[in-house]
Coordinates of C-alpha atoms and ligand atoms in Angstrom, one line a residue:
M1 CA 34.5 -23.8 -49.0
E2 CA 35.1 -19.8 -48.3
R3 CA 31.3 -18.6 -47.5
V4 CA 30.7 -16.0 -50.6
E5 CA 29.6 -12.6 -49.0
Q6 CA 31.0 -10.5 -52.0
V7 CA 29.8 -11.4 -55.9
G8 CA 31.7 -9.1 -58.4
V9 CA 29.0 -8.9 -61.6
L10 CA 31.0 -7.8 -65.3
G11 CA 28.3 -5.4 -66.7
G12 CA 26.1 -3.1 -65.1
G13 CA 22.7 -3.2 -67.1
Q14 CA 19.3 -4.0 -66.2
L15 CA 20.1 -7.7 -65.2
G16 CA 23.2 -6.6 -63.2
R17 CA 20.5 -4.5 -61.0
M18 CA 17.8 -7.3 -60.8
L19 CA 21.1 -9.3 -59.2
A20 CA 22.2 -6.8 -56.7
L21 CA 18.8 -6.1 -56.2
A22 CA 18.2 -10.1 -55.2
G23 CA 21.7 -10.0 -53.3
Y24 CA 19.8 -8.0 -50.4
P25 CA 17.6 -10.3 -48.5
L26 CA 20.6 -13.1 -49.1
G27 CA 23.0 -11.0 -47.4
I28 CA 24.9 -11.3 -50.5
R29 CA 26.7 -8.0 -51.5
T30 CA 27.6 -7.3 -55.1
A31 CA 29.5 -5.1 -56.9
L32 CA 29.5 -4.0 -60.9
Y33 CA 32.3 -3.8 -63.2
D34 CA 31.3 -1.6 -66.5
P35 CA 33.2 0.7 -68.8
E36 CA 29.9 2.5 -68.8
P37 CA 30.2 5.4 -65.7
A38 CA 26.4 5.6 -66.1
A39 CA 25.2 1.8 -66.3
C40 CA 21.6 1.9 -64.3
A41 CA 23.1 -1.0 -61.8
G42 CA 25.2 1.8 -59.9
Q43 CA 21.9 3.0 -58.4
V44 CA 21.3 0.2 -56.4
A45 CA 24.9 -1.2 -55.7
P46 CA 28.6 0.3 -56.2
L47 CA 30.1 0.4 -59.8
L48 CA 33.5 0.5 -60.9
S49 CA 33.5 1.8 -64.0
A50 CA 36.8 1.3 -66.5
P51 CA 37.5 -0.9 -69.5
Y52 CA 37.7 -4.4 -69.6
D53 CA 41.5 -4.5 -70.1
H54 CA 42.3 -2.2 -67.4
W55 CA 43.9 -4.8 -65.2
H56 CA 44.8 -3.1 -62.7
L57 CA 41.3 -1.7 -61.8
L58 CA 40.0 -5.5 -62.5
Q59 CA 43.0 -6.1 -59.7
Q60 CA 41.2 -4.1 -57.1
F61 CA 37.4 -5.2 -57.9
V62 CA 38.5 -8.5 -57.3
Q63 CA 40.1 -8.5 -54.5
D64 CA 37.3 -8.6 -52.1
K65 CA 35.1 -11.3 -54.3
Q66 CA 34.4 -14.8 -53.3
C67 CA 33.1 -15.2 -56.7
I68 CA 32.6 -13.5 -60.2
T69 CA 30.0 -13.5 -62.5
Y70 CA 28.4 -12.2 -65.8
E71 CA 25.3 -10.5 -66.8
F72 CA 25.9 -10.4 -70.9
E73 CA 28.1 -12.7 -72.7
N74 CA 29.9 -10.0 -74.7
V75 CA 32.4 -9.5 -71.9
P76 CA 35.6 -10.0 -73.5
L77 CA 36.9 -13.7 -73.1
R78 CA 40.6 -12.7 -72.0
T79 CA 38.8 -10.5 -69.0
A80 CA 36.7 -13.8 -67.8
Q81 CA 40.1 -15.7 -67.7
W82 CA 41.9 -13.5 -65.9
L83 CA 39.9 -13.3 -63.2
A84 CA 39.4 -17.2 -63.1
E85 CA 43.1 -17.4 -62.6
R86 CA 42.6 -15.0 -59.4
V87 CA 38.9 -16.0 -58.1
P88 CA 36.2 -18.5 -59.1
V89 CA 33.8 -16.8 -62.4
R90 CA 30.9 -18.8 -62.7
P91 CA 29.2 -19.8 -65.2
T92 CA 33.1 -20.8 -66.3
P93 CA 35.0 -18.9 -68.9
R94 CA 34.5 -21.7 -71.3
A95 CA 30.9 -20.9 -71.3
L96 CA 31.3 -17.7 -72.5
E97 CA 33.8 -18.5 -75.2
L98 CA 31.5 -21.1 -76.4
F99 CA 28.1 -19.2 -76.7
Q100 CA 30.0 -15.6 -77.6
D101 CA 30.1 -17.7 -81.3
R102 CA 27.1 -18.3 -82.8
L103 CA 29.0 -21.1 -84.8
S104 CA 30.8 -22.7 -81.4
E105 CA 26.9 -22.1 -80.0
K106 CA 25.3 -24.5 -82.7
R107 CA 27.9 -26.8 -83.4
F108 CA 28.6 -27.7 -79.1
L109 CA 24.0 -28.0 -79.3
R110 CA 24.2 -30.3 -82.0
D111 CA 27.1 -32.4 -81.1
S112 CA 25.4 -32.6 -77.6
G113 CA 22.4 -33.9 -79.3
I114 CA 20.1 -30.7 -79.0
P115 CA 18.3 -30.1 -82.4
V116 CA 19.1 -27.0 -84.2
P117 CA 18.4 -25.5 -87.3
R118 CA 20.9 -26.6 -90.5
F119 CA 23.6 -24.0 -90.1
A120 CA 27.0 -23.1 -91.6
E121 CA 30.0 -21.3 -91.8
V122 CA 30.0 -18.9 -94.2
D123 CA 33.3 -19.2 -96.1
I124 CA 34.1 -15.5 -98.0
A125 CA 35.7 -16.8 -100.5
K126 CA 33.2 -19.2 -101.6
P127 CA 29.6 -18.3 -100.0
L128 CA 27.1 -20.5 -102.0
S129 CA 28.2 -23.3 -100.5
A130 CA 26.6 -22.5 -97.2
L131 CA 23.7 -21.7 -98.9
E132 CA 24.0 -25.0 -100.6
S133 CA 24.1 -26.5 -97.0
V134 CA 21.1 -24.6 -95.4
G135 CA 18.7 -23.9 -98.3
C136 CA 16.8 -21.0 -99.3
P137 CA 15.1 -19.1 -97.1
C138 CA 18.0 -18.4 -94.8
V139 CA 19.1 -15.6 -92.4
V140 CA 22.6 -14.6 -92.4
K141 CA 24.2 -13.7 -88.8
T142 CA 27.1 -11.9 -87.7
R143 CA 28.8 -14.9 -85.4
R144 CA 29.3 -12.6 -83.1
F145 CA 28.1 -9.2 -81.0
G146 CA 24.5 -9.7 -82.3
Y147 CA 21.7 -9.7 -80.5
D148 CA 18.2 -8.3 -80.1
G149 CA 17.9 -9.0 -83.8
K150 CA 20.7 -6.8 -84.9
G151 CA 23.6 -8.2 -87.4
Q152 CA 21.4 -10.3 -89.6
V153 CA 19.6 -10.3 -92.4
V154 CA 16.9 -12.7 -93.9
A155 CA 17.8 -14.0 -98.0
R156 CA 14.9 -15.4 -100.0
S157 CA 16.8 -15.8 -103.1
E158 CA 20.6 -16.4 -104.3
E159 CA 21.0 -12.7 -105.2
Q160 CA 19.8 -11.7 -102.0
F161 CA 22.1 -13.7 -99.9
L162 CA 24.9 -12.5 -101.7
Q163 CA 23.5 -9.2 -100.9
A164 CA 23.3 -10.1 -97.2
V165 CA 27.1 -11.6 -97.3
R166 CA 28.3 -8.6 -98.8
L167 CA 26.4 -6.1 -96.1
L168 CA 27.7 -8.1 -93.0
Q169 CA 31.0 -9.4 -94.1
A170 CA 33.0 -7.2 -92.2
Q171 CA 32.3 -9.5 -89.2
P172 CA 32.8 -13.7 -89.5
L173 CA 29.1 -15.1 -90.8
I174 CA 26.8 -18.0 -90.0
A175 CA 24.1 -19.1 -92.2
E176 CA 20.9 -20.9 -90.7
E177 CA 17.7 -22.4 -92.6
L178 CA 14.9 -20.1 -92.1
V179 CA 12.9 -22.0 -89.5
P180 CA 9.2 -21.1 -90.4
F181 CA 8.3 -21.9 -86.4
D182 CA 5.0 -22.3 -85.1
R183 CA 6.1 -20.4 -82.0
E184 CA 9.1 -19.5 -79.8
V185 CA 10.0 -20.8 -76.5
S186 CA 12.8 -20.4 -74.0
V187 CA 13.9 -23.0 -70.8
L188 CA 15.7 -21.5 -68.4
G189 CA 17.7 -24.0 -66.2
V190 CA 20.0 -24.0 -63.0
R191 CA 22.4 -25.7 -61.8
S192 CA 23.8 -25.5 -57.7
L193 CA 27.9 -26.0 -57.3
D194 CA 26.7 -29.4 -55.7
G195 CA 25.5 -30.7 -59.1
E196 CA 21.9 -30.1 -58.0
V197 CA 19.6 -28.8 -61.4
A198 CA 16.5 -27.4 -61.2
I199 CA 14.0 -26.3 -63.9
Y200 CA 11.6 -23.4 -64.9
P201 CA 8.2 -23.9 -66.6
L202 CA 8.4 -23.5 -70.3
V203 CA 8.1 -19.9 -71.5
E204 CA 6.2 -18.9 -74.9
N205 CA 8.1 -15.7 -76.0
H206 CA 7.1 -13.2 -78.7
H207 CA 9.4 -10.9 -80.3
R208 CA 9.0 -7.9 -82.8
E209 CA 12.0 -6.3 -84.7
G210 CA 14.1 -9.1 -83.0
I211 CA 13.1 -7.7 -79.7
L212 CA 11.3 -9.9 -76.8
R213 CA 8.2 -8.1 -76.5
L214 CA 5.8 -10.2 -74.3
S215 CA 6.6 -13.9 -72.6
L216 CA 4.1 -16.2 -70.8
A217 CA 4.9 -18.7 -68.5
P218 CA 4.1 -21.6 -68.0
A219 CA 3.9 -21.4 -72.2
P220 CA 0.3 -22.1 -73.0
N221 CA -0.9 -25.3 -74.7
A222 CA 2.8 -26.9 -74.1
S223 CA 2.8 -30.9 -74.4
E224 CA 4.1 -33.0 -71.7
Q225 CA 6.1 -34.0 -75.0
V226 CA 7.5 -30.7 -75.7
I227 CA 8.3 -30.0 -72.2
A228 CA 10.1 -33.1 -71.2
A229 CA 12.4 -32.3 -74.5
A230 CA 13.2 -28.9 -73.4
Q231 CA 13.9 -30.1 -69.9
E232 CA 16.0 -33.0 -71.2
Y233 CA 18.2 -30.5 -73.5
V234 CA 18.8 -27.8 -70.3
T235 CA 19.8 -30.4 -68.3
R236 CA 21.7 -32.1 -70.9
L237 CA 23.7 -28.8 -71.3
L238 CA 24.4 -27.8 -67.6
Q239 CA 25.6 -31.5 -66.9
S240 CA 27.9 -31.6 -69.6
L241 CA 29.7 -28.4 -69.0
D242 CA 29.8 -28.6 -65.1
Y243 CA 27.9 -25.4 -65.5
V244 CA 27.2 -23.4 -62.3
G245 CA 24.2 -20.7 -62.2
I246 CA 21.4 -20.0 -64.6
V247 CA 21.2 -20.5 -68.4
A248 CA 18.7 -19.7 -71.0
I249 CA 18.0 -21.8 -74.0
E250 CA 16.1 -20.0 -76.6
M251 CA 14.4 -22.3 -79.2
F252 CA 11.9 -22.4 -81.9
Q253 CA 9.2 -24.7 -82.0
V254 CA 7.8 -26.7 -84.8
G255 CA 5.1 -28.9 -84.6
E256 CA 6.1 -30.7 -81.8
Q257 CA 9.6 -30.7 -82.5
L258 CA 12.5 -28.2 -80.5
L259 CA 14.9 -26.7 -82.4
A260 CA 17.5 -24.4 -80.4
N261 CA 18.5 -20.9 -81.4
E262 CA 20.8 -19.5 -78.9
V263 CA 21.9 -20.2 -75.9
A264 CA 22.6 -17.2 -73.1
P265 CA 24.9 -18.2 -70.2
R266 CA 23.2 -16.0 -67.6
V267 CA 20.0 -14.5 -65.9
H268 CA 17.8 -13.9 -69.0
N269 CA 14.8 -11.6 -70.3
S270 CA 12.4 -14.2 -70.9
G271 CA 13.1 -15.1 -66.7
H272 CA 12.2 -12.0 -65.3
W273 CA 8.2 -13.1 -64.6
T274 CA 10.0 -15.3 -62.1
I275 CA 10.6 -12.5 -59.7
E276 CA 6.9 -12.9 -58.6
G277 CA 5.9 -15.4 -60.8
A278 CA 7.9 -18.3 -59.5
E279 CA 9.1 -19.3 -55.4
T280 CA 12.4 -18.2 -56.4
S281 CA 13.4 -15.4 -58.8
Q282 CA 15.9 -16.6 -61.5
F283 CA 18.0 -13.7 -60.1
E284 CA 18.1 -15.1 -56.9
N285 CA 18.9 -18.7 -58.0
H286 CA 21.8 -17.7 -59.9
L287 CA 23.0 -16.5 -57.1
R288 CA 22.1 -19.0 -54.8
A289 CA 23.8 -21.6 -57.5
I290 CA 27.3 -19.2 -57.7
C291 CA 27.6 -19.0 -54.1
G292 CA 27.5 -22.3 -53.1
F293 CA 23.8 -22.5 -51.4
A294 CA 21.2 -24.7 -52.2
L295 CA 18.5 -24.1 -55.0
G296 CA 15.6 -22.5 -54.2
S297 CA 12.0 -23.8 -55.7
T298 CA 11.4 -23.2 -59.5
A299 CA 7.9 -24.2 -59.1
P300 CA 5.5 -21.3 -60.9
R301 CA 3.4 -19.1 -58.6
G302 CA 0.1 -19.2 -61.0
F303 CA 0.1 -17.8 -64.5
S304 CA 2.5 -15.2 -65.4
A305 CA 2.9 -12.3 -68.5
M306 CA 5.8 -10.3 -68.7
V307 CA 5.6 -7.4 -71.2
N308 CA 9.1 -5.2 -72.1
L309 CA 8.7 -1.3 -72.0
I310 CA 10.5 -0.4 -74.7
G311 CA 11.4 3.0 -75.7
E312 CA 8.7 4.4 -73.8
L313 CA 7.0 4.4 -70.6
P314 CA 3.3 3.7 -69.8
P315 CA 1.2 5.8 -67.3
V316 CA 3.2 4.3 -64.4
E317 CA 0.4 5.3 -61.7
K318 CA -2.7 3.8 -63.7
V319 CA -0.3 0.5 -64.0
L320 CA 0.4 0.7 -60.6
A321 CA -3.8 0.6 -60.1
I322 CA -4.0 -2.8 -62.1
P323 CA -4.3 -5.8 -59.9
N324 CA -1.6 -8.0 -59.8
A325 CA 0.7 -5.8 -61.7
H326 CA 4.2 -5.1 -61.0
L327 CA 6.2 -2.6 -62.8
H328 CA 10.2 -2.6 -62.5
L329 CA 11.9 0.5 -63.9
Y330 CA 15.6 -0.1 -64.7
G331 CA 16.7 3.9 -64.1
K332 CA 17.5 3.9 -67.6
Q333 CA 16.7 7.0 -70.0
P334 CA 14.0 6.5 -72.7
R335 CA 15.2 5.9 -75.9
P336 CA 13.9 4.2 -79.4
G337 CA 14.4 0.4 -78.8
R338 CA 16.0 0.8 -75.5
K339 CA 14.9 -1.9 -72.9
I340 CA 13.5 0.2 -70.0
G341 CA 11.3 -1.6 -67.3
H342 CA 8.9 -4.6 -67.5
I343 CA 5.5 -4.9 -66.0
T344 CA 4.8 -9.1 -64.8
I345 CA 0.9 -9.5 -64.4
R346 CA 0.6 -12.9 -61.9
A347 CA -2.8 -14.3 -62.4
D348 CA -4.5 -17.3 -60.9
S349 CA -6.1 -18.7 -64.2
P350 CA -5.0 -18.1 -68.3
G351 CA -8.1 -16.5 -68.7
Q352 CA -7.5 -14.2 -65.7
R353 CA -3.9 -13.9 -67.3
N354 CA -5.0 -12.6 -70.7
N355 CA -7.5 -10.2 -69.4
L356 CA -4.9 -8.7 -67.3
L357 CA -2.9 -8.4 -70.2
E358 CA -5.2 -6.5 -72.3
E359 CA -5.5 -4.1 -69.3
V360 CA -1.8 -3.7 -69.3
F361 CA -2.0 -3.7 -73.6
A362 CA -4.5 -0.5 -73.4
L363 CA -2.3 1.6 -71.5
Y364 CA 0.7 0.4 -73.7
P365 CA 0.0 -0.1 -77.0
P366 CA 3.6 -0.3 -78.0
G367 CA 3.3 -3.7 -75.8
R368 CA 0.6 -5.6 -78.1
V369 CA 1.2 -8.8 -79.7
C370 CA -1.0 -11.8 -80.4
P371 CA -0.2 -14.5 -78.3
S372 CA -2.6 -16.7 -79.8
R373 CA -1.4 -16.2 -83.0
P374 CA 2.2 -16.3 -82.4
H375 CA 4.1 -13.2 -84.2
S376 CA 6.5 -14.6 -86.8
S377 CA 9.4 -12.5 -86.9
Q378 CA 11.0 -13.3 -90.3
E379 CA 10.6 -10.7 -91.8
H380 CA 12.1 -8.5 -88.9
A381 CA 15.4 -9.9 -88.9
Q382 CA 17.8 -7.1 -89.7
G383 CA 21.1 -6.1 -90.8
Ligands
AMP401 P1 18.4 -14.1 -82.8 O1 19.7 -12.9 -82.3 O2 19.3 -15.2 -83.0 O3 18.0 -14.1 -81.1 O4 17.5 -14.2 -83.3 C1 16.5 -12.9 -83.1 C2 15.4 -13.5 -83.6 O5 15.1 -13.5 -84.9 C3 14.7 -14.5 -83.0 O6 14.0 -14.9 -81.5 C4 13.5 -15.1 -84.1 O7 12.5 -14.2 -83.9 C5 14.5 -14.3 -85.4 N1 14.9 -15.7 -86.1 C6 16.8 -15.8 -86.0 N2 17.0 -17.0 -86.7 C7 15.9 -17.4 -87.3 C8 15.7 -18.7 -87.9 N3 17.1 -19.7 -88.6 N4 14.5 -18.7 -88.5 C9 13.4 -18.2 -88.4 N5 13.8 -17.2 -87.2 C10 15.0 -16.5 -86.4

């Protein structure tokens, strides 16, 4: 196999930035491609800024790369396919295609034996048949381009359902049962080019207004049964797609059951804690996988918590004075609802983790969510 020294990343946001940073110690050079000239990864690695259908510049971009990956799943499929005719794209465009669309995503999961909430395609000509399938209350979501709770509306009656459909109907829609979850969790797995699979500990996630605020890893009080199910699901997904790289499955936990909500065929926000909190970060393992190297250990280093910095920053010097707090700023201008950084704390016990988390929340009140009482974001899904 040709040695991979240069990786092209489609997308130049914070995920691209952290991938680029992880490449340096491995001697892997990354370059980013993003239509946005001010994309924040451009501060740490070369950035080529052009539309995703600028074939001439894409040709130039791909020329000296041995592998292409992507840091967000809304890269146009055509672009990924075009690049894949020239150089390996990992994960494959097939993964992108499946997980760009909530309907093909849910069908794939169901057909792979991975439990999902009840779901149905919304036929605009007869929308109520979707409501009949999923029941009420439910969530109406756009099939594509939804993220961080955008493009979704909760409906608690037939009337609200029809209203939601009218509001969103410019795009193809899916309806899902509103899951009365106990908590949200995610599992990240990685598969190498040789087929080796490694899985990170289960993570507990807290969202507000559809945006991830806090991750705890390993997830507190996860039973062996739940952990085994998560591991089985992610392994099944990685193997059935001959997948190479990191994948994240976001799930609802209801009792001891897990229901998959969403798959991200890329490095994921709920894996940022791995930079300091695991033997090998998700970013390094993604690069190891796509470049054909052996995977690094996914074992946790103690107990971690990751707090997203959204819209505004805490006093930086005070954060840095907290023992075992690690600050990551993405070089982005603060704007309401925008992810501009994160803080990871690493502790030797769950109790110490909670104490340190309190210190972070004192400096950054918007980050405060109550880990012991999972936030139900059901009221927050929004259009
Ligand atoms: P998503 O964009 O699908 O990741 O949804 C964002 C957030 O909305 C999730 O993290 C959940 O908190 C909530 N949510 C989405 N779908 C459902 C559902 N079917 N039942 C309950 N909550 C949901």
